Tab-separated table of C-alpha atoms and ligand atoms in Angstrom:
chain	number	residue	atom	x	y	z
A	1	MET	CA	-3.700	-35.236	3.264
A	2	PRO	CA	-3.470	-32.419	0.651
A	3	SER	CA	-5.738	-29.404	1.219
A	4	SER	CA	-9.004	-28.822	-0.670
A	5	ILE	CA	-8.458	-28.679	-4.417
A	6	ALA	CA	-10.334	-25.351	-4.297
A	7	ARG	CA	-7.247	-23.786	-2.661
A	8	GLN	CA	-4.482	-25.315	-4.814
A	9	SER	CA	-2.758	-23.812	-7.857
A	10	ILE	CA	-3.131	-25.430	-11.301
A	11	GLU	CA	0.489	-26.543	-10.965
A	12	GLN	CA	-0.262	-28.307	-7.654
A	13	LEU	CA	-3.305	-29.967	-9.261
A	14	GLY	CA	-1.056	-31.536	-11.924
A	15	GLY	CA	-1.680	-29.131	-14.827
A	16	GLU	CA	-4.740	-28.150	-16.869
A	17	ALA	CA	-5.402	-31.682	-18.176
A	18	SER	CA	-5.318	-33.424	-14.789
A	19	ILE	CA	-8.540	-34.885	-13.411
A	20	LEU	CA	-8.336	-32.473	-10.459
A	21	ALA	CA	-8.136	-29.340	-12.639
A	22	ARG	CA	-10.890	-30.640	-14.968
A	23	GLN	CA	-13.191	-31.330	-11.999
A	24	ARG	CA	-12.630	-27.889	-10.502
A	25	ARG	CA	-13.305	-26.164	-13.851
A	26	ASP	CA	-16.586	-28.051	-14.254
A	27	HIS	CA	-17.630	-27.255	-10.671
A	28	GLU	CA	-16.915	-23.550	-11.257
A	29	GLU	CA	-19.017	-23.592	-14.445
A	30	LEU	CA	-21.859	-25.356	-12.641
A	31	ASP	CA	-21.728	-22.831	-9.809
A	32	ARG	CA	-21.794	-19.971	-12.345
A	33	LEU	CA	-24.888	-21.452	-14.042
A	34	MET	CA	-26.721	-21.977	-10.703
A	35	ARG	CA	-25.972	-18.396	-9.623
A	36	ARG	CA	-27.214	-17.156	-13.002
A	37	TYR	CA	-30.450	-19.118	-12.578
A	38	ASP	CA	-30.921	-17.740	-9.054
A	39	ALA	CA	-30.271	-14.151	-10.143
A	40	ASP	CA	-33.656	-12.690	-10.970
A	41	PRO	CA	-35.039	-11.389	-13.186
A	42	HIS	CA	-34.844	-13.596	-16.272
A	43	PRO	CA	-37.751	-14.165	-18.653
A	44	PRO	CA	-39.313	-17.603	-17.901
A	45	GLU	CA	-38.037	-19.190	-21.160
A	46	GLU	CA	-34.484	-18.047	-20.439
A	47	ARG	CA	-34.664	-19.407	-16.868
A	48	GLN	CA	-35.860	-22.753	-18.223
A	49	GLN	CA	-33.002	-22.852	-20.733
A	50	ILE	CA	-30.459	-22.161	-17.954
A	51	LEU	CA	-32.024	-24.975	-15.896
A	52	LYS	CA	-31.818	-27.358	-18.890
A	53	ASP	CA	-28.119	-26.476	-19.304
A	54	ILE	CA	-27.528	-27.160	-15.586
A	55	ILE	CA	-29.292	-30.533	-15.792
A	56	GLN	CA	-27.371	-31.692	-18.888
A	57	PHE	CA	-24.068	-30.506	-17.429
A	58	THR	CA	-24.679	-32.097	-14.007
A	59	PHE	CA	-25.704	-35.562	-15.194
A	60	ALA	CA	-22.944	-36.016	-17.798
A	61	HIS	CA	-20.387	-34.897	-15.168
A	62	ALA	CA	-21.775	-37.207	-12.451
A	63	PHE	CA	-22.188	-40.246	-14.731
A	64	ALA	CA	-18.496	-40.043	-15.708
A	65	GLU	CA	-17.591	-39.838	-12.005
A	66	GLU	CA	-19.647	-42.924	-11.201
A	67	THR	CA	-18.212	-45.020	-14.047
A	68	VAL	CA	-14.558	-43.851	-14.116
A	69	LEU	CA	-13.531	-41.808	-11.104
A	70	TRP	CA	-15.125	-43.409	-8.044
A	71	PRO	CA	-14.155	-46.976	-9.070
A	72	ALA	CA	-10.543	-45.693	-9.343
A	73	LEU	CA	-10.753	-44.127	-5.852
A	74	ARG	CA	-12.108	-47.410	-4.421
A	75	ARG	CA	-9.160	-49.301	-5.940
A	76	LEU	CA	-6.561	-46.765	-4.802
A	77	HIS	CA	-7.602	-45.656	-1.289
A	78	PRO	CA	-8.497	-47.776	1.763
A	79	ASP	CA	-11.380	-45.389	2.640
A	80	GLY	CA	-12.550	-45.287	-0.980
A	81	ASP	CA	-15.685	-47.319	-0.426
A	82	ALA	CA	-17.054	-45.142	2.423
A	83	LEU	CA	-16.103	-41.904	0.667
A	84	THR	CA	-17.675	-42.835	-2.641
A	85	SER	CA	-20.830	-44.196	-0.953
A	86	ARG	CA	-21.383	-40.726	0.473
A	87	VAL	CA	-21.267	-38.929	-2.891
A	88	GLU	CA	-23.247	-41.690	-4.599
A	89	GLN	CA	-26.055	-41.015	-2.088
A	90	GLU	CA	-25.876	-37.333	-3.015
A	91	HIS	CA	-25.980	-38.220	-6.729
A	92	GLN	CA	-29.022	-40.436	-6.105
A	93	GLU	CA	-30.771	-37.613	-4.248
A	94	ILE	CA	-30.027	-35.244	-7.154
A	95	ASN	CA	-31.423	-37.857	-9.591
A	96	VAL	CA	-34.681	-38.121	-7.601
A	97	LEU	CA	-35.061	-34.340	-7.196
A	98	VAL	CA	-34.354	-33.522	-10.854
A	99	ALA	CA	-36.681	-36.302	-12.067
A	100	ALA	CA	-39.395	-34.602	-9.947
A	101	ILE	CA	-38.432	-31.159	-11.356
A	102	GLU	CA	-38.810	-32.479	-14.928
A	103	ARG	CA	-42.332	-33.695	-14.074
A	104	THR	CA	-43.414	-30.400	-12.453
A	105	ASP	CA	-44.842	-27.375	-14.232
A	106	PRO	CA	-42.313	-24.489	-13.941
A	107	ALA	CA	-45.177	-22.115	-13.098
A	108	TYR	CA	-45.869	-23.937	-9.784
A	109	PRO	CA	-44.068	-22.907	-6.554
A	110	ARG	CA	-43.156	-26.585	-6.048
A	111	HIS	CA	-40.868	-26.360	-9.105
A	112	ARG	CA	-38.887	-23.550	-7.449
A	113	GLU	CA	-38.722	-25.482	-4.125
A	114	LEU	CA	-37.422	-28.654	-5.811
A	115	THR	CA	-34.877	-26.678	-7.820
A	116	SER	CA	-33.597	-24.924	-4.724
A	117	ARG	CA	-33.215	-28.282	-2.893
A	118	ALA	CA	-31.437	-29.837	-5.904
A	119	PHE	CA	-29.002	-26.880	-6.033
A	120	ASP	CA	-28.263	-27.306	-2.298
A	121	VAL	CA	-27.374	-30.983	-2.805
A	122	ILE	CA	-25.275	-30.221	-5.919
A	123	ARG	CA	-23.338	-27.610	-3.905
A	124	GLN	CA	-22.825	-30.109	-1.051
A	125	ASP	CA	-21.610	-32.711	-3.559
A	126	ILE	CA	-19.074	-30.233	-4.973
A	127	ARG	CA	-17.800	-29.419	-1.458
A	128	ASP	CA	-17.434	-33.118	-0.558
A	129	GLU	CA	-15.561	-33.844	-3.775
A	130	GLU	CA	-13.216	-30.829	-3.611
A	131	ASP	CA	-12.538	-31.030	0.148
A	132	LEU	CA	-12.565	-34.813	0.788
A	133	LEU	CA	-12.579	-37.206	-2.174
A	134	LEU	CA	-10.324	-35.487	-4.701
A	135	PRO	CA	-7.541	-34.625	-2.175
A	136	ARG	CA	-7.544	-38.327	-1.191
A	137	LEU	CA	-7.309	-39.351	-4.826
A	138	GLN	CA	-4.402	-36.909	-5.198
A	139	GLU	CA	-2.759	-38.419	-2.104
A	140	ALA	CA	-3.260	-41.988	-3.377
A	141	LEU	CA	-1.694	-41.121	-6.743
A	142	GLY	CA	1.252	-39.424	-5.015
A	143	ASN	CA	0.924	-36.402	-7.314
A	144	ASP	CA	1.821	-38.583	-10.316
A	145	ARG	CA	1.069	-36.067	-13.107
A	146	ALA	CA	0.874	-38.680	-15.868
A	147	ARG	CA	-1.755	-40.697	-13.971
A	148	LEU	CA	-3.698	-37.548	-13.028
A	149	ARG	CA	-3.749	-36.657	-16.743
A	150	SER	CA	-4.737	-40.133	-17.958
A	151	LEU	CA	-7.579	-40.293	-15.417
A	152	GLY	CA	-8.620	-36.817	-16.599
A	153	THR	CA	-8.704	-37.976	-20.238
A	154	ALA	CA	-10.723	-41.125	-19.385
A	155	TRP	CA	-13.243	-39.111	-17.340
A	156	GLU	CA	-13.582	-36.442	-20.070
A	157	THR	CA	-14.120	-39.087	-22.784
A	158	VAL	CA	-16.997	-40.682	-20.858
A	159	ARG	CA	-18.443	-37.286	-19.916
A	160	ARG	CA	-18.766	-36.288	-23.601
A	161	THR	CA	-20.939	-39.313	-24.415
A	162	ALA	CA	-22.758	-39.751	-21.081
A	163	PRO	CA	-26.510	-39.554	-20.344
A	164	THR	CA	-27.709	-35.981	-19.740
A	165	HIS	CA	-30.878	-36.514	-17.665
A	166	PRO	CA	-31.722	-38.169	-14.326
A	167	HIS	CA	-32.160	-41.953	-14.165
A	168	PRO	CA	-32.926	-42.721	-10.488
A	169	SER	CA	-33.632	-46.424	-11.116
A	170	VAL	CA	-30.207	-47.094	-12.698
A	171	PRO	CA	-27.517	-48.300	-10.231
A	172	ARG	CA	-24.908	-45.700	-9.272
A	173	ARG	CA	-22.067	-48.244	-9.617
A	174	PRO	CA	-20.575	-50.339	-12.444
A	175	PRO	CA	-21.373	-52.630	-14.105
A	176	GLY	CA	-25.095	-51.609	-13.897
A	177	ASN	CA	-24.635	-47.943	-14.782
A	178	ALA	CA	-21.966	-48.625	-17.436
A	179	LEU	CA	-24.198	-51.194	-19.215
A	180	ALA	CA	-27.183	-48.826	-19.222
A	181	GLY	CA	-25.062	-45.812	-20.213
A	182	LEU	CA	-25.045	-46.100	-24.016
A	183	PRO	CA	-28.795	-46.606	-24.649
A	184	LEU	CA	-29.641	-43.956	-22.024
A	185	SER	CA	-27.199	-41.537	-23.586
A	186	LEU	CA	-28.733	-42.092	-27.043
A	187	TYR	CA	-32.186	-41.532	-25.572
A	188	ASP	CA	-31.226	-38.395	-23.611
A	189	ARG	CA	-29.239	-36.784	-26.413
A	190	ALA	CA	-32.062	-37.381	-28.880
A	191	ARG	CA	-34.373	-35.621	-26.382
A	192	ASP	CA	-31.918	-32.724	-26.079
A	193	THR	CA	-31.539	-32.103	-29.797
A	194	THR	CA	-35.091	-32.529	-31.073
A	195	SER	CA	-38.594	-31.732	-29.910
A	196	ALA	CA	-39.774	-33.990	-27.080
A	197	ARG	CA	-42.149	-36.072	-29.255
A	198	ARG	CA	-39.782	-36.454	-32.185
A	199	GLY	CA	-36.932	-37.099	-29.753
A	200	ALA	CA	-38.788	-40.001	-28.174
A	201	LYS	CA	-39.358	-41.577	-31.630
A	202	VAL	CA	-35.706	-41.111	-32.621
A	203	ALA	CA	-34.620	-42.595	-29.292
A	204	ILE	CA	-36.827	-45.674	-29.727
A	205	VAL	CA	-35.357	-46.305	-33.196
A	206	LEU	CA	-31.793	-45.792	-31.954
A	207	THR	CA	-32.354	-48.060	-28.956
A	208	ALA	CA	-33.860	-50.773	-31.200
A	209	VAL	CA	-30.860	-50.548	-33.569
A	210	LEU	CA	-28.502	-50.766	-30.627
A	211	ALA	CA	-30.363	-53.740	-29.107
A	212	ALA	CA	-30.239	-55.567	-32.482
A	213	TRP	CA	-26.530	-54.828	-32.760
A	214	LEU	CA	-25.834	-56.125	-29.238
A	215	LEU	CA	-27.938	-59.248	-29.862
A	216	ARG	CA	-26.091	-59.967	-33.109
A	217	ALA	CA	-22.748	-59.467	-31.378
A	218	ALA	CA	-23.803	-61.838	-28.556
A	219	ILE	CA	-24.920	-64.521	-31.051
A	220	ARG	CA	-21.659	-64.212	-32.976
A	221	HIS	CA	-19.688	-64.440	-29.746
A	222	ARG	CA	-21.466	-67.693	-28.740
A	223	SER	CA	-21.150	-69.386	-32.142
B	301	FE2	FE1	-17.557	-33.439	-9.578
B	302	FE2	FE1	-20.514	-35.450	-8.129
């Protein structure tokens, strides 16, 4: 099996656009943000903004893994099911922890405890992906650069439109997560770009429009 993708050159990973290089870049950015959050002192508002950036970054990245990358690994590698179950458990744990963080007042010590536990699981998830799952994906694709690039493009496309907050009750596997993805993404991105109250109203309108559109499409399909 190839070594950890953390120790390979960009050339060995299949170039800048390959899924392996894209994953490593995102992991490095996430690690940089977590270290910045941990490095005191920051004013409380700045710390909260860094945490928001980490949350948005983490969930879009993980959702695209769950809908594009891990199904591909299950199809391509005989151990794919066991390997992806392991990281899906980590993703679920991160969902539960971050949902609790979002409900907790940042002034309480519990907020710091939950954040520290969530960072530990995110770091473990990165290690498992870079050391175990992604080298196996690389092995299964036989270093086919075109396929590494096309998987990278598919993952990046989903990542850019994925939900940006935790959703612990949504399944971690397709088709459940893929079906829920669009309305959740509309809801989350409305929350990210407007005030919480206005965001909720915008999200309800967008979700209603989407539901009407899907219903109309279903009726047309049946007739
Ligand atoms: Fe990842
Ligand atoms: Fe992950």
